Amino acid sequence: MELYGERGYEQTTVTEIAKRAGLTERTFFRHYADKREVLFAGSALLQERLVGGLAGAPPATPPMDAVAEALQAAAAVFDERHEQARRRQRIIMANPELQERELVKLASLAAAMAEALRARGVGEPAASLAAEAGIAVFKVAFERWIDTLGVRGLGEFVLEGLAGLESLMAGGRP
């Protein structure tokens, strides 16, 4: 992250990353497929939190309420990493290739959540709609959160986003 911030993503090499981390290139490639994956290494943990949050919701929980619980479970991971998340986002926003990879990650998270909702007995298109709406709320909440000083937790922004979505769906303005 430091190198990307200092030199820019495109100008930073795997050799430089490995050296800064005190590793060999070979060791780097045991952990990451390429330098891009350094920025997306937490995706599996995020997916675990989201899917686990859905699975942990009581069986009778309506789909969007289960999604809300999953988003809150995922948000809790970020609060201790506010500055790191800000740096990561700046790097991603400065590079179209990384922006594309971020969108792929979000689509994968939505697909995993939809699958978890289907496993709970939610039919289509409700499972996909709830998952996609949840990821949209999370994305907007995350962007709002990283633009703050970290005084409020990401979960608060998620709740505001969910309330705003509910208001929009009811025909109001958030």
CSV table of N, CA and C in Angstrom, one decimal:
chain,number,residue,atom,x,y,z
A,1,MET,N,0.8,-1.2,0.0
A,1,MET,CA,0.0,0.0,0.0
A,1,MET,C,0.9,1.2,0.0
A,2,GLU,N,1.9,1.2,0.8
A,2,GLU,CA,2.8,2.4,0.9
A,2,GLU,C,3.5,2.6,-0.5
A,3,LEU,N,3.9,1.6,-1.1
A,3,LEU,CA,4.6,1.7,-2.4
A,3,LEU,C,3.6,2.3,-3.5
A,4,TYR,N,2.4,1.7,-3.5
A,4,TYR,CA,1.4,2.2,-4.4
A,4,TYR,C,1.1,3.7,-4.2
A,5,GLY,N,1.0,4.1,-2.9
A,5,GLY,CA,0.8,5.5,-2.6
A,5,GLY,C,2.0,6.4,-3.0
A,6,GLU,N,3.2,5.9,-2.8
A,6,GLU,CA,4.4,6.6,-3.1
A,6,GLU,C,4.7,6.7,-4.6
A,7,ARG,N,4.6,5.6,-5.3
A,7,ARG,CA,5.0,5.5,-6.7
A,7,ARG,C,3.8,5.4,-7.7
A,8,GLY,N,2.7,5.0,-7.2
A,8,GLY,CA,1.6,4.8,-8.1
A,8,GLY,C,1.5,3.3,-8.3
A,9,TYR,N,0.3,2.8,-8.6
A,9,TYR,CA,0.1,1.3,-8.8
A,9,TYR,C,0.9,0.8,-10.0
A,10,GLU,N,0.7,1.5,-11.1
A,10,GLU,CA,1.4,1.0,-12.4
A,10,GLU,C,2.9,1.1,-12.3
A,11,GLN,N,3.5,2.0,-11.6
A,11,GLN,CA,4.9,2.1,-11.5
A,11,GLN,C,5.5,1.1,-10.5
A,12,THR,N,4.7,0.6,-9.6
A,12,THR,CA,5.2,-0.3,-8.6
A,12,THR,C,5.4,-1.7,-9.2
A,13,THR,N,6.5,-2.4,-8.9
A,13,THR,CA,6.8,-3.7,-9.4
A,13,THR,C,6.6,-4.7,-8.2
A,14,VAL,N,6.4,-6.0,-8.6
A,14,VAL,CA,6.4,-7.1,-7.6
A,14,VAL,C,7.7,-7.2,-6.9
A,15,THR,N,8.8,-6.9,-7.6
A,15,THR,CA,10.1,-7.0,-7.0
A,15,THR,C,10.2,-6.0,-5.9
A,16,GLU,N,9.7,-4.7,-6.1
A,16,GLU,CA,9.8,-3.7,-5.1
A,16,GLU,C,8.9,-4.1,-3.9
A,17,ILE,N,7.7,-4.6,-4.2
A,17,ILE,CA,6.8,-5.0,-3.1
A,17,ILE,C,7.4,-6.1,-2.3
A,18,ALA,N,8.0,-7.1,-2.9
A,18,ALA,CA,8.6,-8.2,-2.1
A,18,ALA,C,9.8,-7.7,-1.3
A,19,LYS,N,10.6,-6.8,-1.9
A,19,LYS,CA,11.7,-6.3,-1.2
A,19,LYS,C,11.3,-5.5,0.1
A,20,ARG,N,10.2,-4.6,-0.1
A,20,ARG,CA,9.7,-3.8,1.0
A,20,ARG,C,9.2,-4.7,2.1
A,21,ALA,N,8.6,-5.8,1.7
A,21,ALA,CA,8.0,-6.7,2.7
A,21,ALA,C,9.0,-7.6,3.3
A,22,GLY,N,10.3,-7.6,2.8
A,22,GLY,CA,11.3,-8.5,3.3
A,22,GLY,C,11.1,-9.9,2.8
A,23,LEU,N,10.6,-10.0,1.6
A,23,LEU,CA,10.3,-11.4,1.0
A,23,LEU,C,11.1,-11.5,-0.3
A,24,THR,N,11.1,-12.7,-0.8
A,24,THR,CA,11.6,-12.9,-2.2
A,24,THR,C,10.4,-12.9,-3.1
A,25,GLU,N,10.6,-12.7,-4.4
A,25,GLU,CA,9.5,-12.7,-5.4
A,25,GLU,C,8.8,-14.0,-5.3
A,26,ARG,N,9.6,-15.1,-5.2
A,26,ARG,CA,9.0,-16.4,-5.1
A,26,ARG,C,8.0,-16.5,-4.0
A,27,THR,N,8.3,-16.0,-2.8
A,27,THR,CA,7.4,-16.1,-1.7
A,27,THR,C,6.2,-15.2,-1.9
A,28,PHE,N,6.4,-14.0,-2.5
A,28,PHE,CA,5.3,-13.2,-2.9
A,28,PHE,C,4.3,-14.0,-3.7
A,29,PHE,N,4.8,-14.7,-4.8
A,29,PHE,CA,3.9,-15.4,-5.7
A,29,PHE,C,3.2,-16.6,-5.0
A,30,ARG,N,3.7,-17.0,-3.9
A,30,ARG,CA,3.1,-18.1,-3.2
A,30,ARG,C,1.8,-17.6,-2.5
A,31,HIS,N,1.7,-16.3,-2.2
A,31,HIS,CA,0.6,-15.7,-1.6
A,31,HIS,C,-0.3,-14.9,-2.5
A,32,TYR,N,0.2,-14.4,-3.6
A,32,TYR,CA,-0.6,-13.6,-4.5
A,32,TYR,C,-0.3,-13.9,-5.9
A,33,ALA,N,-1.4,-13.9,-6.7
A,33,ALA,CA,-1.2,-14.2,-8.1
A,33,ALA,C,-0.5,-13.1,-8.9
A,34,ASP,N,-0.7,-11.9,-8.5
A,34,ASP,CA,-0.1,-10.7,-9.1
A,34,ASP,C,-0.2,-9.5,-8.1
A,35,LYS,N,0.4,-8.4,-8.5
A,35,LYS,CA,0.4,-7.3,-7.6
A,35,LYS,C,-1.0,-6.7,-7.4
A,36,ARG,N,-1.9,-6.9,-8.3
A,36,ARG,CA,-3.3,-6.4,-8.1
A,36,ARG,C,-3.9,-7.1,-6.9
A,37,GLU,N,-3.6,-8.4,-6.7
A,37,GLU,CA,-4.3,-9.2,-5.7
A,37,GLU,C,-4.0,-8.7,-4.3
A,38,VAL,N,-2.9,-8.0,-4.1
A,38,VAL,CA,-2.5,-7.4,-2.8
A,38,VAL,C,-3.7,-6.5,-2.3
A,39,LEU,N,-4.3,-5.8,-3.3
A,39,LEU,CA,-5.4,-4.9,-2.9
A,39,LEU,C,-6.7,-5.7,-2.7
A,40,PHE,N,-6.8,-6.9,-3.1
A,40,PHE,CA,-8.1,-7.6,-3.1
A,40,PHE,C,-8.0,-8.9,-2.2
A,41,ALA,N,-7.0,-9.0,-1.4
A,41,ALA,CA,-6.7,-10.2,-0.6
A,41,ALA,C,-7.8,-10.4,0.4
A,42,GLY,N,-8.5,-9.4,0.9
A,42,GLY,CA,-9.5,-9.5,1.9
A,42,GLY,C,-10.9,-9.9,1.3
A,43,SER,N,-11.0,-10.1,0.0
A,43,SER,CA,-12.3,-10.4,-0.6
A,43,SER,C,-12.9,-11.7,0.0
A,44,ALA,N,-12.1,-12.7,0.2
A,44,ALA,CA,-12.6,-13.9,0.7
A,44,ALA,C,-13.2,-13.8,2.1
A,45,LEU,N,-12.5,-13.0,3.0
A,45,LEU,CA,-13.0,-12.7,4.3
A,45,LEU,C,-14.3,-12.0,4.3
A,46,LEU,N,-14.4,-11.0,3.4
A,46,LEU,CA,-15.6,-10.2,3.3
A,46,LEU,C,-16.7,-11.1,2.8
A,47,GLN,N,-16.5,-12.0,1.9
A,47,GLN,CA,-17.5,-12.9,1.4
A,47,GLN,C,-17.9,-13.8,2.6
A,48,GLU,N,-17.0,-14.3,3.3
A,48,GLU,CA,-17.3,-15.2,4.5
A,48,GLU,C,-18.2,-14.5,5.4
A,49,ARG,N,-17.9,-13.2,5.7
A,49,ARG,CA,-18.7,-12.4,6.7
A,49,ARG,C,-20.1,-12.2,6.1
A,50,LEU,N,-20.3,-11.9,4.9
A,50,LEU,CA,-21.6,-11.7,4.3
A,50,LEU,C,-22.4,-13.0,4.2
A,51,VAL,N,-21.8,-14.0,3.7
A,51,VAL,CA,-22.5,-15.3,3.7
A,51,VAL,C,-22.8,-15.8,5.1
A,52,GLY,N,-21.9,-15.7,6.0
A,52,GLY,CA,-22.1,-16.2,7.3
A,52,GLY,C,-23.2,-15.4,8.0
A,53,GLY,N,-23.2,-14.1,7.8
A,53,GLY,CA,-24.2,-13.2,8.3
A,53,GLY,C,-25.6,-13.6,7.8
A,54,LEU,N,-25.7,-14.0,6.6
A,54,LEU,CA,-27.0,-14.5,6.0
A,54,LEU,C,-27.4,-15.8,6.7
A,55,ALA,N,-26.4,-16.7,6.7
A,55,ALA,CA,-26.7,-18.0,7.3
A,55,ALA,C,-27.1,-18.0,8.8
A,56,GLY,N,-26.5,-17.0,9.5
A,56,GLY,CA,-26.8,-16.9,10.9
A,56,GLY,C,-28.1,-16.2,11.2
A,57,ALA,N,-28.7,-15.6,10.3
A,57,ALA,CA,-30.0,-14.9,10.5
A,57,ALA,C,-31.1,-16.0,10.8
A,58,PRO,N,-32.0,-15.7,11.8
A,58,PRO,CA,-33.1,-16.7,12.1
A,58,PRO,C,-33.8,-17.1,10.8
A,59,PRO,N,-34.3,-18.3,10.7
A,59,PRO,CA,-34.9,-18.8,9.5
A,59,PRO,C,-36.1,-17.9,9.0
A,60,ALA,N,-36.9,-17.4,9.9
A,60,ALA,CA,-38.1,-16.6,9.5
A,60,ALA,C,-37.7,-15.1,9.1
A,61,THR,N,-36.5,-14.8,9.2
A,61,THR,CA,-36.1,-13.4,8.9
A,61,THR,C,-36.4,-13.1,7.4
A,62,PRO,N,-37.1,-12.0,7.1
A,62,PRO,CA,-37.3,-11.6,5.7
A,62,PRO,C,-35.9,-11.4,5.0
A,63,PRO,N,-35.9,-11.6,3.7
A,63,PRO,CA,-34.7,-11.5,2.9
A,63,PRO,C,-33.9,-10.2,3.1
A,64,MET,N,-34.5,-9.0,3.0
A,64,MET,CA,-33.8,-7.8,3.2
A,64,MET,C,-33.3,-7.6,4.6
A,65,ASP,N,-34.0,-8.1,5.6
A,65,ASP,CA,-33.5,-8.0,7.0
A,65,ASP,C,-32.3,-8.9,7.2
A,66,ALA,N,-32.3,-10.1,6.5
A,66,ALA,CA,-31.2,-11.0,6.6
A,66,ALA,C,-30.0,-10.4,5.9
A,67,VAL,N,-30.2,-9.7,4.8
A,67,VAL,CA,-29.1,-9.0,4.1
A,67,VAL,C,-28.6,-7.9,5.0
A,68,ALA,N,-29.5,-7.2,5.7
A,68,ALA,CA,-29.0,-6.1,6.6
A,68,ALA,C,-28.1,-6.7,7.7
A,69,GLU,N,-28.5,-7.8,8.2
A,69,GLU,CA,-27.6,-8.5,9.3
A,69,GLU,C,-26.3,-8.8,8.7
A,70,ALA,N,-26.3,-9.3,7.5
A,70,ALA,CA,-25.0,-9.7,6.8
A,70,ALA,C,-24.1,-8.5,6.6
A,71,LEU,N,-24.7,-7.4,6.1
A,71,LEU,CA,-24.0,-6.2,5.9
A,71,LEU,C,-23.4,-5.6,7.2
A,72,GLN,N,-24.1,-5.7,8.3
A,72,GLN,CA,-23.6,-5.3,9.6
A,72,GLN,C,-22.4,-6.2,10.0
A,73,ALA,N,-22.5,-7.5,9.8
A,73,ALA,CA,-21.4,-8.4,10.1
A,73,ALA,C,-20.2,-8.0,9.4
A,74,ALA,N,-20.4,-7.7,8.1
A,74,ALA,CA,-19.2,-7.4,7.2
A,74,ALA,C,-18.6,-6.0,7.6
A,75,ALA,N,-19.5,-5.1,7.9
A,75,ALA,CA,-19.1,-3.7,8.3
A,75,ALA,C,-18.2,-3.7,9.5
A,76,ALA,N,-18.4,-4.6,10.4
A,76,ALA,CA,-17.6,-4.6,11.7
A,76,ALA,C,-16.2,-4.8,11.4
A,77,VAL,N,-15.8,-5.5,10.3
A,77,VAL,CA,-14.4,-5.8,10.0
A,77,VAL,C,-13.7,-4.6,9.6
A,78,PHE,N,-14.4,-3.6,9.1
A,78,PHE,CA,-13.7,-2.4,8.5
A,78,PHE,C,-13.4,-1.3,9.5
A,79,ASP,N,-14.1,-1.2,10.6
A,79,ASP,CA,-14.0,-0.1,11.5
A,79,ASP,C,-12.6,0.1,12.0
A,80,GLU,N,-11.9,-1.0,12.3
A,80,GLU,CA,-10.5,-0.9,12.8
A,80,GLU,C,-9.5,-0.5,11.7
A,81,ARG,N,-10.0,-0.5,10.4
A,81,ARG,CA,-9.1,-0.4,9.3
A,81,ARG,C,-9.4,0.9,8.4
A,82,HIS,N,-9.9,1.9,9.1
A,82,HIS,CA,-10.4,3.0,8.3
A,82,HIS,C,-9.3,3.7,7.4
A,83,GLU,N,-8.2,4.0,8.0
A,83,GLU,CA,-7.1,4.6,7.2
A,83,GLU,C,-6.6,3.7,6.1
A,84,GLN,N,-6.5,2.4,6.4
A,84,GLN,CA,-6.0,1.5,5.3
A,84,GLN,C,-7.1,1.4,4.2
A,85,ALA,N,-8.3,1.4,4.6
A,85,ALA,CA,-9.4,1.4,3.6
A,85,ALA,C,-9.4,2.6,2.7
A,86,ARG,N,-9.1,3.8,3.3
A,86,ARG,CA,-9.0,5.0,2.6
A,86,ARG,C,-7.9,5.0,1.6
A,87,ARG,N,-6.7,4.5,2.0
A,87,ARG,CA,-5.6,4.4,1.1
A,87,ARG,C,-5.9,3.5,-0.1
A,88,ARG,N,-6.4,2.3,0.3
A,88,ARG,CA,-6.8,1.3,-0.8
A,88,ARG,C,-7.7,1.9,-1.8
A,89,GLN,N,-8.7,2.6,-1.3
A,89,GLN,CA,-9.7,3.2,-2.2
A,89,GLN,C,-9.1,4.2,-3.1
A,90,ARG,N,-8.2,5.1,-2.6
A,90,ARG,CA,-7.6,6.1,-3.4
A,90,ARG,C,-6.8,5.4,-4.5
A,91,ILE,N,-6.1,4.3,-4.2
A,91,ILE,CA,-5.3,3.6,-5.2
A,91,ILE,C,-6.2,3.0,-6.3
A,92,ILE,N,-7.3,2.4,-5.9
A,92,ILE,CA,-8.3,1.8,-6.8
A,92,ILE,C,-8.9,2.9,-7.7
A,93,MET,N,-9.3,4.0,-7.1
A,93,MET,CA,-10.0,5.0,-7.9
A,93,MET,C,-9.0,5.7,-8.9
A,94,ALA,N,-7.7,5.6,-8.7
A,94,ALA,CA,-6.7,6.2,-9.6
A,94,ALA,C,-6.4,5.3,-10.8
A,95,ASN,N,-6.9,4.1,-10.8
A,95,ASN,CA,-6.6,3.1,-11.9
A,95,ASN,C,-7.8,2.4,-12.4
A,96,PRO,N,-8.1,2.6,-13.7
A,96,PRO,CA,-9.3,1.9,-14.3
A,96,PRO,C,-9.2,0.4,-14.2
A,97,GLU,N,-8.1,-0.2,-14.4
A,97,GLU,CA,-8.0,-1.7,-14.2
A,97,GLU,C,-8.4,-2.1,-12.9
A,98,LEU,N,-8.0,-1.4,-11.8
A,98,LEU,CA,-8.4,-1.7,-10.5
A,98,LEU,C,-9.9,-1.4,-10.2
A,99,GLN,N,-10.4,-0.4,-10.8
A,99,GLN,CA,-11.8,-0.1,-10.7
A,99,GLN,C,-12.6,-1.3,-11.3
A,100,GLU,N,-12.2,-1.8,-12.4
A,100,GLU,CA,-12.9,-2.9,-13.0
A,100,GLU,C,-12.8,-4.1,-12.1
A,101,ARG,N,-11.7,-4.4,-11.5
A,101,ARG,CA,-11.5,-5.5,-10.6
A,101,ARG,C,-12.4,-5.4,-9.4
A,102,GLU,N,-12.5,-4.1,-8.9
A,102,GLU,CA,-13.4,-3.9,-7.7
A,102,GLU,C,-14.9,-4.2,-8.1
A,103,LEU,N,-15.3,-3.8,-9.3
A,103,LEU,CA,-16.7,-4.2,-9.7
A,103,LEU,C,-16.9,-5.7,-9.9
A,104,VAL,N,-15.9,-6.4,-10.3
A,104,VAL,CA,-15.9,-7.8,-10.4
A,104,VAL,C,-16.1,-8.4,-9.0
A,105,LYS,N,-15.3,-7.9,-8.1
A,105,LYS,CA,-15.4,-8.4,-6.7
A,105,LYS,C,-16.8,-8.1,-6.1
A,106,LEU,N,-17.4,-7.0,-6.4
A,106,LEU,CA,-18.7,-6.7,-5.9
A,106,LEU,C,-19.7,-7.6,-6.5
A,107,ALA,N,-19.6,-7.9,-7.8
A,107,ALA,CA,-20.5,-8.8,-8.5
A,107,ALA,C,-20.4,-10.2,-7.9
A,108,SER,N,-19.2,-10.6,-7.6
A,108,SER,CA,-19.0,-11.9,-6.9
A,108,SER,C,-19.6,-12.0,-5.6
A,109,LEU,N,-19.5,-10.9,-4.8
A,109,LEU,CA,-20.1,-10.9,-3.5
A,109,LEU,C,-21.7,-10.9,-3.6
A,110,ALA,N,-22.2,-10.2,-4.6
A,110,ALA,CA,-23.7,-10.3,-4.8
A,110,ALA,C,-24.1,-11.7,-5.2
A,111,ALA,N,-23.3,-12.3,-6.0
A,111,ALA,CA,-23.7,-13.7,-6.4
A,111,ALA,C,-23.6,-14.7,-5.2
A,112,ALA,N,-22.6,-14.5,-4.4
A,112,ALA,CA,-22.5,-15.4,-3.2
A,112,ALA,C,-23.7,-15.1,-2.2
A,113,MET,N,-24.0,-13.9,-2.1
A,113,MET,CA,-25.2,-13.6,-1.2
A,113,MET,C,-26.5,-14.1,-1.8
A,114,ALA,N,-26.7,-14.0,-3.1
A,114,ALA,CA,-27.9,-14.5,-3.7
A,114,ALA,C,-28.0,-16.0,-3.5
A,115,GLU,N,-26.8,-16.7,-3.6
A,115,GLU,CA,-26.8,-18.2,-3.4
A,115,GLU,C,-27.1,-18.5,-2.0
A,116,ALA,N,-26.6,-17.7,-1.0
A,116,ALA,CA,-26.9,-18.0,0.4
A,116,ALA,C,-28.4,-17.7,0.7
A,117,LEU,N,-29.0,-16.7,0.0
A,117,LEU,CA,-30.4,-16.5,0.2
A,117,LEU,C,-31.2,-17.6,-0.4
A,118,ARG,N,-30.8,-18.1,-1.6
A,118,ARG,CA,-31.5,-19.2,-2.2
A,118,ARG,C,-31.5,-20.5,-1.3
A,119,ALA,N,-30.3,-20.6,-0.6
A,119,ALA,CA,-30.1,-21.8,0.3
A,119,ALA,C,-31.1,-21.6,1.5
A,120,ARG,N,-31.5,-20.4,1.8
A,120,ARG,CA,-32.4,-20.1,2.9
A,120,ARG,C,-33.9,-20.3,2.4
A,121,GLY,N,-34.1,-20.6,1.2
A,121,GLY,CA,-35.4,-20.8,0.6
A,121,GLY,C,-36.0,-19.6,-0.1
A,122,VAL,N,-35.2,-18.6,-0.2
A,122,VAL,CA,-35.7,-17.4,-1.0
A,122,VAL,C,-35.7,-17.7,-2.5
A,123,GLY,N,-36.8,-17.5,-3.1
A,123,GLY,CA,-36.9,-17.7,-4.6
A,123,GLY,C,-36.3,-16.6,-5.4
A,124,GLU,N,-36.3,-16.9,-6.7
A,124,GLU,CA,-35.9,-15.8,-7.6
A,124,GLU,C,-37.1,-15.1,-8.2
A,125,PRO,N,-37.0,-13.9,-8.5
A,125,PRO,CA,-35.8,-13.0,-8.5
A,125,PRO,C,-35.5,-12.4,-7.2
A,126,ALA,N,-36.3,-12.7,-6.1
A,126,ALA,CA,-36.1,-12.0,-4.8
A,126,ALA,C,-34.7,-12.2,-4.3
A,127,ALA,N,-34.1,-13.4,-4.4
A,127,ALA,CA,-32.8,-13.6,-3.8
A,127,ALA,C,-31.8,-12.7,-4.5
A,128,SER,N,-31.8,-12.7,-5.9
A,128,SER,CA,-30.9,-11.8,-6.6
A,128,SER,C,-31.1,-10.3,-6.4
A,129,LEU,N,-32.3,-9.9,-6.3
A,129,LEU,CA,-32.6,-8.5,-6.1
A,129,LEU,C,-32.2,-8.1,-4.7
A,130,ALA,N,-32.4,-8.9,-3.7
A,130,ALA,CA,-32.0,-8.5,-2.3
A,130,ALA,C,-30.5,-8.5,-2.2
A,131,ALA,N,-29.8,-9.4,-2.8
A,131,ALA,CA,-28.3,-9.5,-2.8
A,131,ALA,C,-27.8,-8.3,-3.5
A,132,GLU,N,-28.2,-8.0,-4.7
A,132,GLU,CA,-27.7,-6.9,-5.5
A,132,GLU,C,-28.0,-5.5,-4.8
A,133,ALA,N,-29.2,-5.4,-4.2
A,133,ALA,CA,-29.6,-4.2,-3.5
A,133,ALA,C,-28.6,-4.0,-2.2
A,134,GLY,N,-28.4,-5.1,-1.6
A,134,GLY,CA,-27.5,-5.1,-0.4
A,134,GLY,C,-26.1,-4.7,-0.8
A,135,ILE,N,-25.6,-5.2,-1.9
A,135,ILE,CA,-24.2,-4.8,-2.3
A,135,ILE,C,-24.2,-3.3,-2.7
A,136,ALA,N,-25.3,-2.9,-3.4
A,136,ALA,CA,-25.3,-1.4,-3.7
A,136,ALA,C,-25.3,-0.6,-2.5
A,137,VAL,N,-26.1,-1.0,-1.5
A,137,VAL,CA,-26.1,-0.2,-0.2
A,137,VAL,C,-24.7,-0.2,0.4
A,138,PHE,N,-24.1,-1.4,0.4
A,138,PHE,CA,-22.7,-1.5,1.0
A,138,PHE,C,-21.7,-0.6,0.3
A,139,LYS,N,-21.8,-0.6,-1.0
A,139,LYS,CA,-20.8,0.2,-1.8
A,139,LYS,C,-21.0,1.7,-1.5
A,140,VAL,N,-22.2,2.1,-1.5
A,140,VAL,CA,-22.5,3.6,-1.2
A,140,VAL,C,-22.1,3.9,0.2
A,141,ALA,N,-22.4,3.0,1.1
A,141,ALA,CA,-22.1,3.3,2.5
A,141,ALA,C,-20.6,3.3,2.7
A,142,PHE,N,-19.9,2.4,2.0
A,142,PHE,CA,-18.4,2.3,2.1
A,142,PHE,C,-17.8,3.6,1.6
A,143,GLU,N,-18.3,4.1,0.5
A,143,GLU,CA,-17.7,5.3,-0.1
A,143,GLU,C,-18.0,6.5,0.8
A,144,ARG,N,-19.1,6.6,1.4
A,144,ARG,CA,-19.4,7.7,2.3
A,144,ARG,C,-18.5,7.5,3.6
A,145,TRP,N,-18.4,6.3,4.1
A,145,TRP,CA,-17.6,6.1,5.3
A,145,TRP,C,-16.1,6.5,5.1
A,146,ILE,N,-15.5,6.1,3.9
A,146,ILE,CA,-14.1,6.4,3.7
A,146,ILE,C,-13.8,7.9,3.5
A,147,ASP,N,-14.9,8.6,3.2
A,147,ASP,CA,-14.7,10.1,3.1
A,147,ASP,C,-14.9,10.8,4.4
A,148,THR,N,-15.0,10.1,5.5
A,148,THR,CA,-15.1,10.7,6.8
A,148,THR,C,-13.8,10.5,7.6
A,149,LEU,N,-13.8,11.0,8.8
A,149,LEU,CA,-12.6,10.8,9.6
A,149,LEU,C,-12.7,9.5,10.4
A,150,GLY,N,-13.7,8.7,10.2
A,150,GLY,CA,-13.7,7.5,10.9
A,150,GLY,C,-14.4,7.6,12.3
A,151,VAL,N,-15.1,8.7,12.6
A,151,VAL,CA,-15.7,8.9,13.9
A,151,VAL,C,-16.9,7.9,14.0
A,152,ARG,N,-17.6,7.8,12.9
A,152,ARG,CA,-18.8,6.9,12.8
A,152,ARG,C,-18.4,5.6,12.2
A,153,GLY,N,-18.9,4.5,12.6
A,153,GLY,CA,-18.6,3.2,12.0
A,153,GLY,C,-19.3,3.0,10.7
A,154,LEU,N,-18.7,2.1,9.9
A,154,LEU,CA,-19.3,1.8,8.6
A,154,LEU,C,-20.7,1.3,8.8
A,155,GLY,N,-21.0,0.5,9.8
A,155,GLY,CA,-22.3,0.0,10.1
A,155,GLY,C,-23.4,1.1,10.2
A,156,GLU,N,-23.1,2.2,10.7
A,156,GLU,CA,-24.0,3.4,10.7
A,156,GLU,C,-24.4,3.8,9.3
A,157,PHE,N,-23.4,3.9,8.5
A,157,PHE,CA,-23.6,4.3,7.1
A,157,PHE,C,-24.5,3.2,6.3
A,158,VAL,N,-24.2,1.9,6.7
A,158,VAL,CA,-25.0,0.9,6.1
A,158,VAL,C,-26.5,1.0,6.5
A,159,LEU,N,-26.7,1.3,7.8
A,159,LEU,CA,-28.1,1.4,8.3
A,159,LEU,C,-28.8,2.6,7.6
A,160,GLU,N,-28.0,3.7,7.4
A,160,GLU,CA,-28.6,4.9,6.7
A,160,GLU,C,-28.9,4.5,5.3
A,161,GLY,N,-28.0,3.8,4.6
A,161,GLY,CA,-28.3,3.4,3.3
A,161,GLY,C,-29.5,2.5,3.1
A,162,LEU,N,-29.6,1.5,4.0
A,162,LEU,CA,-30.8,0.6,4.0
A,162,LEU,C,-32.1,1.4,4.2
A,163,ALA,N,-32.1,2.4,5.2
A,163,ALA,CA,-33.2,3.2,5.4
A,163,ALA,C,-33.6,4.1,4.2
A,164,GLY,N,-32.5,4.6,3.5
A,164,GLY,CA,-32.7,5.4,2.3
A,164,GLY,C,-33.3,4.5,1.2
A,165,LEU,N,-32.8,3.3,1.1
A,165,LEU,CA,-33.4,2.4,0.0
A,165,LEU,C,-34.9,2.1,0.3
A,166,GLU,N,-35.2,1.8,1.6
A,166,GLU,CA,-36.5,1.6,2.0
A,166,GLU,C,-37.4,2.8,1.7
A,167,SER,N,-36.9,3.9,2.0
A,167,SER,CA,-37.7,5.2,1.7
A,167,SER,C,-37.9,5.3,0.2
A,168,LEU,N,-36.9,5.1,-0.6
A,168,LEU,CA,-37.0,5.2,-2.0
A,168,LEU,C,-38.1,4.2,-2.6
A,169,MET,N,-38.0,3.0,-2.1
A,169,MET,CA,-39.0,2.0,-2.5
A,169,MET,C,-40.4,2.3,-2.1
A,170,ALA,N,-40.6,3.0,-1.0
A,170,ALA,CA,-41.9,3.4,-0.6
A,170,ALA,C,-42.4,4.7,-1.3
A,171,GLY,N,-41.6,5.2,-2.2
A,171,GLY,CA,-41.9,6.4,-3.0
A,171,GLY,C,-41.5,7.7,-2.4
A,172,GLY,N,-40.8,7.6,-1.3
A,172,GLY,CA,-40.3,8.9,-0.7
A,172,GLY,C,-38.9,9.2,-1.1
A,173,ARG,N,-38.4,10.2,-0.5
A,173,ARG,CA,-37.0,10.7,-0.7
A,173,ARG,C,-36.2,10.4,0.6
A,174,PRO,N,-35.0,9.8,0.4
A,174,PRO,CA,-34.2,9.6,1.6
A,174,PRO,C,-33.7,10.8,2.2
